[in-house]
Amino acid sequence: MASIGALLATSAARLALRLAARVIRPEPPPDFPVTAMGLHLANPLGLAAGFDRDGALLRALPLCGFGFVEIGTVRLQGATAGPALEHLTRPRAIPVGVNFAGASDGFGADALAEYQAAMRLLAPHADYLTANLSTPRAAMRQREAPWRRAAFVAALCRARDALAEETGRRVPLAVKLPLGAGSPLECERLRAAGLDGVVGVGADRTIIEEVALSLAPVPLISVGGVRSAADIAARLARGAALVQVHRAFTQGGPLSPRRLLAGLDVTARSPPAVSRRAG
Ligand SMILES: Cc1cc2nc3c(=O)[nH]c(=O)nc-3n(C[C@H](O)[C@H](O)[C@H](O)COP(=O)(O)O)c2cc1C
């Protein structure tokens, strides 16, 4: 769970962004093109979930230089998704992922029905979806019954496919998980289940590398502890396709993504799950 300090820092950073959006000149995001989950992104740096929970800042965030933004976690309020749906229906400048969860944290039938209902509501407005399975309670359930999470994710993949058939639009589905010693094996199962991406929370470089290998060609989106351009380069070099930041942004301010990307040594990046666009 986020600390009070982190929540306060996030509120201050939201305010700073609202003010900066009035004066920052609109410029295209730094151009280190990557393709992941079928999405063409200007660069591999994204904003992690939790900063813009309902998408209210989707007009301001692209000015900061991100290649993509993940909003949420969106939880259904009754049968609606609250203000998120309204914000998501507006035009936007960069791809937007929607991180979502049900009201229950377990992997049982109730939780599955809630996650499926959220997918149905949010998929039409998302460039990709992330099922958030990284809450502390979800991690606890995982320790109690490690096999259940993979079965839960497989059921979500089937729901994604059913939605695609019904609507004619396939929306990539990722899951957000804390990374640990068992992750490489679990990620092999998730790849086999047809998942489109894993947002892996953790800074252990060996585990990141093993997870990226076991997922490939399914992309790993690495998040957690990224503070500098060198951290981004290290995650990409270990096989992550994309990298997200939260605290580096709340602490570094609205121009920090452009600074991070300027410091990134483009030639150091050769991640297996990313295909560079021609030209
Ligand atoms: C204040 C705060 C709120 C967060 N809220 C969410 C959330 O709603 N959903 C989510 O998936 N992650 C949430 N996170 C986790 C971040 O997305 C990220 O995984 C985590 O902060 C590690 O990245 P960092 O080291 O760059 O901060 C939150 C983090 C912070 C600090």
Short mmCIF file of C-alpha atoms and ligand atoms in Angstrom, two decimals:
data_model
loop_
_atom_site.label_atom_id
_atom_site.label_comp_id
_atom_site.label_asym_id
_atom_site.label_seq_id
_atom_site.Cartn_x
_atom_site.Cartn_y
_atom_site.Cartn_z
CA MET A 1 0.00 0.00 0.00
CA ALA A 2 1.25 3.52 -0.82
CA SER A 3 2.57 5.50 2.17
CA ILE A 4 1.03 8.81 3.27
CA GLY A 5 4.22 10.53 2.07
CA ALA A 6 3.82 8.97 -1.40
CA LEU A 7 0.14 9.98 -1.54
CA LEU A 8 1.00 13.56 -0.60
CA ALA A 9 3.84 13.66 -3.15
CA THR A 10 1.43 12.36 -5.80
CA SER A 11 -1.15 15.06 -4.99
CA ALA A 12 1.52 17.77 -5.16
CA ALA A 13 2.79 16.38 -8.48
CA ARG A 14 -0.75 16.36 -9.92
CA LEU A 15 -1.10 20.02 -9.00
CA ALA A 16 2.32 20.82 -10.52
CA LEU A 17 1.28 19.04 -13.71
CA ARG A 18 -1.99 20.99 -13.96
CA LEU A 19 -0.06 24.25 -13.61
CA ALA A 20 2.74 23.20 -15.97
CA ALA A 21 0.24 22.12 -18.62
CA ARG A 22 -0.66 25.80 -19.03
CA VAL A 23 2.89 26.80 -19.93
CA ILE A 24 4.66 23.73 -21.40
CA ARG A 25 4.90 24.06 -25.18
CA PRO A 26 3.24 21.06 -26.84
CA GLU A 27 6.04 19.05 -28.42
CA PRO A 28 5.95 15.48 -29.70
CA PRO A 29 7.31 12.86 -27.25
CA PRO A 30 11.01 11.95 -27.62
CA ASP A 31 11.25 9.55 -30.51
CA PHE A 32 12.72 6.12 -29.64
CA PRO A 33 10.01 4.13 -31.43
CA VAL A 34 9.03 0.72 -30.09
CA THR A 35 6.25 -1.73 -30.80
CA ALA A 36 4.81 -3.78 -27.95
CA MET A 37 1.45 -5.53 -27.53
CA GLY A 38 0.79 -4.49 -31.14
CA LEU A 39 0.94 -0.81 -30.16
CA HIS A 40 3.33 1.61 -31.86
CA LEU A 41 4.77 3.87 -29.19
CA ALA A 42 6.99 6.93 -29.63
CA ASN A 43 9.23 5.69 -26.82
CA PRO A 44 9.29 2.91 -24.19
CA LEU A 45 8.74 5.09 -21.09
CA GLY A 46 5.27 5.06 -19.56
CA LEU A 47 3.54 6.43 -16.50
CA ALA A 48 2.57 3.70 -14.02
CA ALA A 49 -0.93 3.30 -12.59
CA GLY A 50 -1.91 5.25 -9.50
CA PHE A 51 -0.96 8.75 -10.60
CA ASP A 52 -3.99 9.44 -12.79
CA ARG A 53 -6.58 7.06 -11.36
CA ASP A 54 -9.56 8.20 -13.45
CA GLY A 55 -7.90 9.75 -16.50
CA ALA A 56 -8.56 13.37 -15.50
CA LEU A 57 -5.00 14.32 -16.52
CA LEU A 58 -4.96 12.59 -19.90
CA ARG A 59 -4.73 15.88 -21.76
CA ALA A 60 -1.77 17.16 -19.72
CA LEU A 61 0.29 13.95 -19.38
CA PRO A 62 1.35 13.59 -23.05
CA LEU A 63 3.09 17.00 -22.78
CA CYS A 64 5.57 15.40 -20.37
CA GLY A 65 7.09 13.19 -23.06
CA PHE A 66 5.76 9.74 -22.07
CA GLY A 67 5.34 7.15 -24.82
CA PHE A 68 2.23 5.82 -23.08
CA VAL A 69 0.22 6.27 -19.91
CA GLU A 70 -1.55 3.73 -17.71
CA ILE A 71 -4.52 5.13 -15.80
CA GLY A 72 -6.29 3.45 -12.86
CA THR A 73 -6.65 1.36 -10.91
CA VAL A 74 -10.27 1.71 -12.04
CA ARG A 75 -12.73 -0.24 -9.91
CA LEU A 76 -16.37 -0.58 -10.89
CA GLN A 77 -18.78 1.52 -8.86
CA GLY A 78 -21.96 -0.54 -9.16
CA ALA A 79 -22.32 -1.06 -12.90
CA THR A 80 -20.28 2.01 -13.90
CA ALA A 81 -16.61 2.93 -13.94
CA GLY A 82 -17.13 6.40 -12.44
CA PRO A 83 -15.50 9.43 -14.12
CA ALA A 84 -12.90 7.27 -15.93
CA LEU A 85 -15.26 6.43 -18.77
CA GLU A 86 -16.05 10.08 -19.43
CA HIS A 87 -12.33 11.01 -19.57
CA LEU A 88 -11.47 8.02 -21.72
CA THR A 89 -13.95 8.94 -24.42
CA ARG A 90 -12.05 12.19 -25.20
CA PRO A 91 -9.42 12.20 -27.98
CA ARG A 92 -5.87 11.60 -26.71
CA ALA A 93 -2.36 12.10 -28.02
CA ILE A 94 -0.64 8.88 -26.85
CA PRO A 95 -1.74 5.29 -26.21
CA VAL A 96 -3.54 4.78 -22.91
CA GLY A 97 -3.68 1.58 -20.90
CA VAL A 98 -6.43 1.09 -18.34
CA ASN A 99 -5.45 -0.71 -15.14
CA PHE A 100 -8.54 -2.24 -13.53
CA ALA A 101 -9.61 -4.51 -10.69
CA GLY A 102 -12.70 -6.01 -9.17
CA ALA A 103 -13.94 -5.21 -5.67
CA SER A 104 -12.78 -8.63 -4.39
CA ASP A 105 -9.10 -9.47 -4.24
CA GLY A 106 -9.24 -13.25 -4.47
CA PHE A 107 -9.19 -15.53 -7.51
CA GLY A 108 -12.66 -17.04 -7.02
CA ALA A 109 -15.81 -16.89 -9.15
CA ASP A 110 -16.98 -13.56 -7.66
CA ALA A 111 -13.69 -11.83 -8.39
CA LEU A 112 -13.63 -13.27 -11.92
CA ALA A 113 -17.14 -11.95 -12.62
CA GLU A 114 -16.10 -8.49 -11.37
CA TYR A 115 -12.94 -8.39 -13.48
CA GLN A 116 -14.89 -9.56 -16.53
CA ALA A 117 -17.54 -6.87 -16.00
CA ALA A 118 -14.81 -4.21 -15.76
CA MET A 119 -13.17 -5.50 -18.95
CA ARG A 120 -16.44 -5.32 -20.84
CA LEU A 121 -16.99 -1.70 -19.77
CA LEU A 122 -13.43 -0.45 -20.23
CA ALA A 123 -12.13 -2.35 -23.29
CA PRO A 124 -13.88 -0.15 -25.88
CA HIS A 125 -11.97 2.87 -24.55
CA ALA A 126 -8.53 1.36 -23.87
CA ASP A 127 -5.48 0.81 -26.07
CA TYR A 128 -4.59 -1.99 -23.68
CA LEU A 129 -5.98 -3.32 -20.40
CA THR A 130 -4.04 -4.29 -17.27
CA ALA A 131 -5.73 -6.53 -14.71
CA ASN A 132 -4.21 -5.41 -11.42
CA LEU A 133 -3.22 -8.49 -9.42
CA SER A 134 -0.49 -6.66 -7.51
CA THR A 135 -2.36 -5.47 -4.43
CA PRO A 136 -1.00 -6.75 -1.09
CA ARG A 137 -4.16 -8.82 -0.51
CA ALA A 138 -3.87 -10.41 -3.97
CA ALA A 139 -0.22 -11.22 -3.24
CA MET A 140 -1.30 -12.88 0.02
CA ARG A 141 -3.87 -15.02 -1.77
CA GLN A 142 -1.18 -15.96 -4.26
CA ARG A 143 1.03 -17.27 -1.45
CA GLU A 144 -1.88 -19.34 -0.13
CA ALA A 145 -2.66 -20.96 -3.49
CA PRO A 146 -0.01 -20.22 -6.16
CA TRP A 147 -1.71 -22.17 -8.98
CA ARG A 148 -4.96 -20.20 -8.81
CA ARG A 149 -3.61 -16.96 -10.24
CA ALA A 150 -2.53 -18.59 -13.52
CA ALA A 151 -5.98 -20.18 -13.89
CA PHE A 152 -7.61 -16.81 -13.14
CA VAL A 153 -5.48 -15.10 -15.82
CA ALA A 154 -6.30 -17.84 -18.34
CA ALA A 155 -10.01 -17.16 -17.71
CA LEU A 156 -9.43 -13.42 -18.27
CA CYS A 157 -7.72 -14.22 -21.59
CA ARG A 158 -10.77 -16.22 -22.66
CA ALA A 159 -12.97 -13.26 -21.71
CA ARG A 160 -10.74 -10.97 -23.82
CA ASP A 161 -11.16 -13.30 -26.82
CA ALA A 162 -14.93 -13.52 -26.36
CA LEU A 163 -15.12 -9.71 -26.24
CA ALA A 164 -12.98 -9.43 -29.39
CA GLU A 165 -15.28 -11.80 -31.24
CA GLU A 166 -18.33 -9.89 -30.11
CA THR A 167 -17.04 -6.39 -30.87
CA GLY A 168 -14.58 -7.01 -33.74
CA ARG A 169 -11.78 -5.23 -31.80
CA ARG A 170 -9.13 -7.14 -29.87
CA VAL A 171 -7.75 -5.18 -26.92
CA PRO A 172 -4.41 -6.48 -25.58
CA LEU A 173 -4.60 -7.76 -21.99
CA ALA A 174 -1.71 -7.48 -19.53
CA VAL A 175 -1.62 -8.35 -15.84
CA LYS A 176 0.27 -6.49 -13.12
CA LEU A 177 2.12 -8.79 -10.73
CA PRO A 178 4.80 -8.45 -8.09
CA LEU A 179 7.92 -10.26 -9.36
CA GLY A 180 9.54 -12.91 -7.17
CA ALA A 181 11.50 -16.14 -7.35
CA GLY A 182 8.52 -18.09 -8.76
CA SER A 183 7.74 -15.54 -11.47
CA PRO A 184 9.75 -17.01 -14.38
CA LEU A 185 7.87 -20.32 -14.12
CA GLU A 186 4.50 -18.63 -13.67
CA CYS A 187 5.16 -16.31 -16.61
CA GLU A 188 5.79 -19.32 -18.86
CA ARG A 189 2.26 -20.48 -17.96
CA LEU A 190 0.83 -17.00 -18.55
CA ARG A 191 2.46 -16.84 -21.99
CA ALA A 192 0.97 -20.24 -22.82
CA ALA A 193 -2.45 -18.97 -21.68
CA GLY A 194 -2.25 -16.24 -24.34
CA LEU A 195 -1.58 -13.17 -22.20
CA ASP A 196 -0.40 -10.07 -24.14
CA GLY A 197 1.90 -8.54 -21.51
CA VAL A 198 3.05 -8.55 -17.88
CA VAL A 199 3.52 -5.39 -15.86
CA GLY A 200 6.13 -6.78 -13.46
CA VAL A 201 6.72 -4.90 -10.20
CA GLY A 202 10.24 -5.42 -8.91
CA ALA A 203 13.81 -4.22 -9.19
CA ASP A 204 15.77 -7.49 -9.02
CA ARG A 205 17.65 -7.48 -12.31
CA THR A 206 18.20 -11.24 -12.42
CA ILE A 207 14.50 -11.93 -11.96
CA ILE A 208 13.63 -9.27 -14.57
CA GLU A 209 15.92 -10.98 -17.05
CA GLU A 210 14.52 -14.45 -16.31
CA VAL A 211 10.93 -13.23 -16.53
CA ALA A 212 11.58 -11.43 -19.84
CA LEU A 213 13.12 -14.63 -21.23
CA SER A 214 10.28 -16.86 -20.08
CA LEU A 215 7.66 -14.46 -21.46
CA ALA A 216 9.28 -13.70 -24.84
CA PRO A 217 7.91 -12.73 -27.30
CA VAL A 218 5.22 -11.50 -24.90
CA PRO A 219 6.48 -8.15 -23.55
CA LEU A 220 7.51 -7.42 -19.98
CA ILE A 221 6.66 -3.92 -18.78
CA SER A 222 9.09 -3.31 -15.94
CA VAL A 223 8.11 -1.06 -13.03
CA GLY A 224 9.44 -0.43 -9.54
CA GLY A 225 12.54 1.46 -8.49
CA VAL A 226 13.27 3.16 -11.81
CA ARG A 227 14.84 6.50 -10.93
CA SER A 228 17.34 7.32 -13.69
CA ALA A 229 18.10 6.93 -17.38
CA ALA A 230 20.63 4.25 -16.39
CA ASP A 231 17.84 2.31 -14.62
CA ILE A 232 15.70 2.46 -17.77
CA ALA A 233 18.61 1.32 -19.94
CA ALA A 234 19.32 -1.56 -17.52
CA ARG A 235 15.69 -2.78 -17.60
CA LEU A 236 15.63 -2.66 -21.40
CA ALA A 237 18.99 -4.40 -21.62
CA ARG A 238 17.60 -7.21 -19.40
CA GLY A 239 14.79 -7.75 -21.90
CA ALA A 240 11.96 -5.51 -20.69
CA ALA A 241 10.05 -4.12 -23.66
CA LEU A 242 8.71 -1.09 -21.82
CA VAL A 243 9.44 0.67 -18.53
CA GLN A 244 7.09 2.57 -16.25
CA VAL A 245 7.77 5.14 -13.53
CA HIS A 246 5.64 6.46 -10.71
CA ARG A 247 7.76 7.98 -7.93
CA ALA A 248 10.49 9.26 -10.29
CA PHE A 249 7.72 11.30 -11.92
CA THR A 250 6.03 12.51 -8.74
CA GLN A 251 9.42 13.54 -7.34
CA GLY A 252 11.05 14.73 -10.59
CA GLY A 253 8.19 16.87 -11.90
CA PRO A 254 6.47 17.28 -15.26
CA LEU A 255 9.69 17.59 -17.28
CA SER A 256 11.35 14.51 -15.74
CA PRO A 257 10.26 12.03 -18.46
CA ARG A 258 11.92 14.17 -21.16
CA ARG A 259 15.05 14.40 -18.99
CA LEU A 260 15.11 10.63 -18.42
CA LEU A 261 14.68 9.92 -22.11
CA ALA A 262 17.34 12.46 -23.08
CA GLY A 263 19.77 10.57 -20.86
CA LEU A 264 18.91 7.20 -22.30
CA ASP A 265 21.63 5.80 -24.49
CA VAL A 266 19.63 4.63 -27.47
CA THR A 267 22.38 2.34 -28.69
CA ALA A 268 22.36 0.44 -25.35
CA ARG A 269 18.84 -0.76 -26.05
CA SER A 270 18.37 -4.04 -27.86
CA PRO A 271 15.44 -5.72 -26.04
CA PRO A 272 14.25 -8.95 -27.61
CA ALA A 273 10.52 -8.25 -27.13
CA VAL A 274 10.65 -4.88 -28.90
CA SER A 275 10.87 -4.45 -32.63
CA ARG A 276 12.27 -1.11 -33.76
CA ARG A 277 10.20 0.53 -36.47
CA ALA A 278 11.87 0.95 -39.80
CA GLY A 279 13.30 4.44 -40.45
C1 LIG B 1 0.78 6.97 -4.34
C2 LIG B 1 0.79 5.70 -5.15
C3 LIG B 1 -0.41 5.18 -5.63
C4 LIG B 1 -0.41 4.01 -6.40
N1 LIG B 1 -1.59 3.52 -6.86
C5 LIG B 1 -1.59 2.43 -7.67
C6 LIG B 1 -2.80 1.93 -8.24
O1 LIG B 1 -3.90 2.47 -8.04
N2 LIG B 1 -2.74 0.84 -9.04
C7 LIG B 1 -1.56 0.21 -9.32
O2 LIG B 1 -1.55 -0.77 -10.08
N3 LIG B 1 -0.39 0.66 -8.81
C8 LIG B 1 -0.39 1.74 -8.00
N4 LIG B 1 0.79 2.20 -7.48
C9 LIG B 1 2.05 1.46 -7.76
C10 LIG B 1 2.82 2.09 -8.94
O3 LIG B 1 2.08 1.95 -10.15
C11 LIG B 1 4.18 1.41 -9.11
O4 LIG B 1 3.96 0.04 -9.45
C12 LIG B 1 5.04 1.49 -7.85
O5 LIG B 1 4.95 2.79 -7.28
C13 LIG B 1 6.50 1.18 -8.16
O6 LIG B 1 7.02 2.08 -9.10
P1 LIG B 1 7.98 3.32 -8.68
O7 LIG B 1 9.15 2.74 -7.96
O8 LIG B 1 8.35 3.97 -10.00
O9 LIG B 1 7.20 4.23 -7.80
C14 LIG B 1 0.80 3.36 -6.68
C15 LIG B 1 2.01 3.89 -6.20
C16 LIG B 1 2.01 5.05 -5.44
C17 LIG B 1 3.34 5.59 -4.95
#
